[in-house]
Amino acid sequence: MAEVDIVKGLKAIEEIKVEMLKAQWAMQEGSLRGSEGDMLQGLADLVALSYLLTRRMGFDFSKLDRTLLQRLEEWKTEDHHKVETQWGDISLLLSYLAPED
């Protein structure tokens, strides 16, 4: 019975990864068409599917959150794609995700 569970788990992981590619494609298509709704839906799907994939791979949602915050801090320091110095996007996202009350 354990083998069936492992196979089901692997199948679910692969299906989520395919759905992530579809969501990225939908976001790209929405961008090309100028469709705000399609772009946002694709982006929302990517976020939601990332959490679902995290769970299927055996990690807690909170571990993804912590890793995301660490990654953003690294990007801020490195000025990843210049979005920090030009627009302050990384600082804005960090303050949104982890507000300092």
PDB file of C-alpha atoms in Angstrom:
ATOM      1  CA  MET A   1       0.000   0.000   0.000  1.00  0.00           C
ATOM      2  CA  ALA A   2       2.913   2.382   0.698  1.00  0.00           C
ATOM      3  CA  GLU A   3       4.089   2.002  -2.912  1.00  0.00           C
ATOM      4  CA  VAL A   4       0.698   3.182  -4.170  1.00  0.00           C
ATOM      5  CA  ASP A   5       0.910   6.262  -1.910  1.00  0.00           C
ATOM      6  CA  ILE A   6       4.397   7.092  -3.186  1.00  0.00           C
ATOM      7  CA  VAL A   7       3.295   6.770  -6.802  1.00  0.00           C
ATOM      8  CA  LYS A   8       0.216   8.917  -6.129  1.00  0.00           C
ATOM      9  CA  GLY A   9       2.408  11.499  -4.427  1.00  0.00           C
ATOM     10  CA  LEU A  10       4.857  11.617  -7.318  1.00  0.00           C
ATOM     11  CA  LYS A  11       2.015  11.872  -9.809  1.00  0.00           C
ATOM     12  CA  ALA A  12       0.521  14.777  -7.868  1.00  0.00           C
ATOM     13  CA  ILE A  13       3.892  16.564  -7.830  1.00  0.00           C
ATOM     14  CA  GLU A  14       4.269  16.177 -11.587  1.00  0.00           C
ATOM     15  CA  GLU A  15       0.700  17.371 -12.181  1.00  0.00           C
ATOM     16  CA  ILE A  16       1.282  20.477 -10.061  1.00  0.00           C
ATOM     17  CA  LYS A  17       4.490  21.247 -11.967  1.00  0.00           C
ATOM     18  CA  VAL A  18       2.572  21.003 -15.251  1.00  0.00           C
ATOM     19  CA  GLU A  19      -0.123  23.304 -13.847  1.00  0.00           C
ATOM     20  CA  MET A  20       2.606  25.781 -12.913  1.00  0.00           C
ATOM     21  CA  LEU A  21       3.814  25.828 -16.512  1.00  0.00           C
ATOM     22  CA  LYS A  22       0.239  26.379 -17.683  1.00  0.00           C
ATOM     23  CA  ALA A  23      -0.173  29.250 -15.204  1.00  0.00           C
ATOM     24  CA  GLN A  24       3.041  30.857 -16.420  1.00  0.00           C
ATOM     25  CA  TRP A  25       1.823  30.505 -19.990  1.00  0.00           C
ATOM     26  CA  ALA A  26      -1.543  32.039 -19.083  1.00  0.00           C
ATOM     27  CA  MET A  27       0.213  34.989 -17.452  1.00  0.00           C
ATOM     28  CA  GLN A  28       2.370  35.456 -20.573  1.00  0.00           C
ATOM     29  CA  GLU A  29      -0.640  35.246 -22.869  1.00  0.00           C
ATOM     30  CA  GLY A  30      -2.512  37.735 -20.704  1.00  0.00           C
ATOM     31  CA  SER A  31       0.464  40.062 -20.892  1.00  0.00           C
ATOM     32  CA  LEU A  32       0.559  39.851 -24.674  1.00  0.00           C
ATOM     33  CA  ARG A  33      -3.184  40.547 -24.894  1.00  0.00           C
ATOM     34  CA  GLY A  34      -3.075  43.240 -22.236  1.00  0.00           C
ATOM     35  CA  SER A  35      -5.555  41.311 -20.112  1.00  0.00           C
ATOM     36  CA  GLU A  36      -5.149  42.315 -16.475  1.00  0.00           C
ATOM     37  CA  GLY A  37      -7.488  39.535 -15.353  1.00  0.00           C
ATOM     38  CA  ASP A  38      -5.541  36.806 -17.155  1.00  0.00           C
ATOM     39  CA  MET A  39      -2.212  38.145 -15.898  1.00  0.00           C
ATOM     40  CA  LEU A  40      -3.396  38.275 -12.296  1.00  0.00           C
ATOM     41  CA  GLN A  41      -5.055  34.872 -12.490  1.00  0.00           C
ATOM     42  CA  GLY A  42      -1.859  33.326 -13.856  1.00  0.00           C
ATOM     43  CA  LEU A  43       0.205  34.970 -11.130  1.00  0.00           C
ATOM     44  CA  ALA A  44      -2.251  33.917  -8.413  1.00  0.00           C
ATOM     45  CA  ASP A  45      -2.184  30.372  -9.745  1.00  0.00           C
ATOM     46  CA  LEU A  46       1.625  30.356  -9.590  1.00  0.00           C
ATOM     47  CA  VAL A  47       1.579  31.466  -5.966  1.00  0.00           C
ATOM     48  CA  ALA A  48      -1.114  28.962  -4.941  1.00  0.00           C
ATOM     49  CA  LEU A  49       0.520  26.103  -6.837  1.00  0.00           C
ATOM     50  CA  SER A  50       3.873  26.929  -5.223  1.00  0.00           C
ATOM     51  CA  TYR A  51       2.297  26.389  -1.810  1.00  0.00           C
ATOM     52  CA  LEU A  52       0.614  23.168  -2.914  1.00  0.00           C
ATOM     53  CA  LEU A  53       3.863  21.866  -4.388  1.00  0.00           C
ATOM     54  CA  THR A  54       5.676  22.774  -1.177  1.00  0.00           C
ATOM     55  CA  ARG A  55       3.239  20.613   0.787  1.00  0.00           C
ATOM     56  CA  ARG A  56       3.404  17.685  -1.641  1.00  0.00           C
ATOM     57  CA  MET A  57       7.205  17.764  -1.425  1.00  0.00           C
ATOM     58  CA  GLY A  58       6.996  17.337   2.340  1.00  0.00           C
ATOM     59  CA  PHE A  59       7.635  20.888   3.553  1.00  0.00           C
ATOM     60  CA  ASP A  60       5.494  23.114   5.750  1.00  0.00           C
ATOM     61  CA  PHE A  61       3.972  26.247   4.251  1.00  0.00           C
ATOM     62  CA  SER A  62       5.821  28.263   6.893  1.00  0.00           C
ATOM     63  CA  LYS A  63       9.156  26.924   5.625  1.00  0.00           C
ATOM     64  CA  LEU A  64       8.351  28.320   2.185  1.00  0.00           C
ATOM     65  CA  ASP A  65       7.416  31.645   3.782  1.00  0.00           C
ATOM     66  CA  ARG A  66      10.695  31.802   5.715  1.00  0.00           C
ATOM     67  CA  THR A  67      12.702  30.862   2.635  1.00  0.00           C
ATOM     68  CA  LEU A  68      10.872  33.495   0.587  1.00  0.00           C
ATOM     69  CA  LEU A  69      11.675  36.201   3.135  1.00  0.00           C
ATOM     70  CA  GLN A  70      15.338  35.138   3.237  1.00  0.00           C
ATOM     71  CA  ARG A  71      15.491  35.159  -0.556  1.00  0.00           C
ATOM     72  CA  LEU A  72      13.964  38.628  -0.754  1.00  0.00           C
ATOM     73  CA  GLU A  73      16.516  39.926   1.761  1.00  0.00           C
ATOM     74  CA  GLU A  74      19.277  38.464  -0.433  1.00  0.00           C
ATOM     75  CA  TRP A  75      17.768  40.034  -3.551  1.00  0.00           C
ATOM     76  CA  LYS A  76      17.493  43.375  -1.755  1.00  0.00           C
ATOM     77  CA  THR A  77      21.184  43.257  -0.825  1.00  0.00           C
ATOM     78  CA  GLU A  78      22.184  42.216  -4.350  1.00  0.00           C
ATOM     79  CA  ASP A  79      19.731  44.720  -5.872  1.00  0.00           C
ATOM     80  CA  HIS A  80      18.274  41.908  -7.946  1.00  0.00           C
ATOM     81  CA  HIS A  81      17.343  43.199 -11.426  1.00  0.00           C
ATOM     82  CA  LYS A  82      17.711  46.764 -10.097  1.00  0.00           C
ATOM     83  CA  VAL A  83      14.091  46.735  -8.912  1.00  0.00           C
ATOM     84  CA  GLU A  84      15.191  47.887  -5.473  1.00  0.00           C
ATOM     85  CA  THR A  85      17.252  50.931  -6.431  1.00  0.00           C
ATOM     86  CA  GLN A  86      14.876  52.000  -9.183  1.00  0.00           C
ATOM     87  CA  TRP A  87      11.514  51.413  -7.513  1.00  0.00           C
ATOM     88  CA  GLY A  88      11.997  49.980  -4.004  1.00  0.00           C
ATOM     89  CA  ASP A  89       9.847  46.968  -4.929  1.00  0.00           C
ATOM     90  CA  ILE A  90      11.687  44.464  -2.748  1.00  0.00           C
ATOM     91  CA  SER A  91      11.458  46.664   0.364  1.00  0.00           C
ATOM     92  CA  LEU A  92       7.789  47.246  -0.358  1.00  0.00           C
ATOM     93  CA  LEU A  93       7.154  43.497  -0.715  1.00  0.00           C
ATOM     94  CA  LEU A  94       9.084  42.720   2.456  1.00  0.00           C
ATOM     95  CA  SER A  95       7.101  45.293   4.427  1.00  0.00           C
ATOM     96  CA  TYR A  96       3.869  43.810   3.029  1.00  0.00           C
ATOM     97  CA  LEU A  97       4.785  40.189   3.828  1.00  0.00           C
ATOM     98  CA  ALA A  98       6.407  40.852   7.215  1.00  0.00           C
ATOM     99  CA  PRO A  99       5.250  44.211   8.568  1.00  0.00           C
ATOM    100  CA  GLU A 100       7.240  45.629  11.468  1.00  0.00           C
ATOM    101  CA  ASP A 101       4.494  46.662  13.892  1.00  0.00           C
TER     102      ASP A 101
END
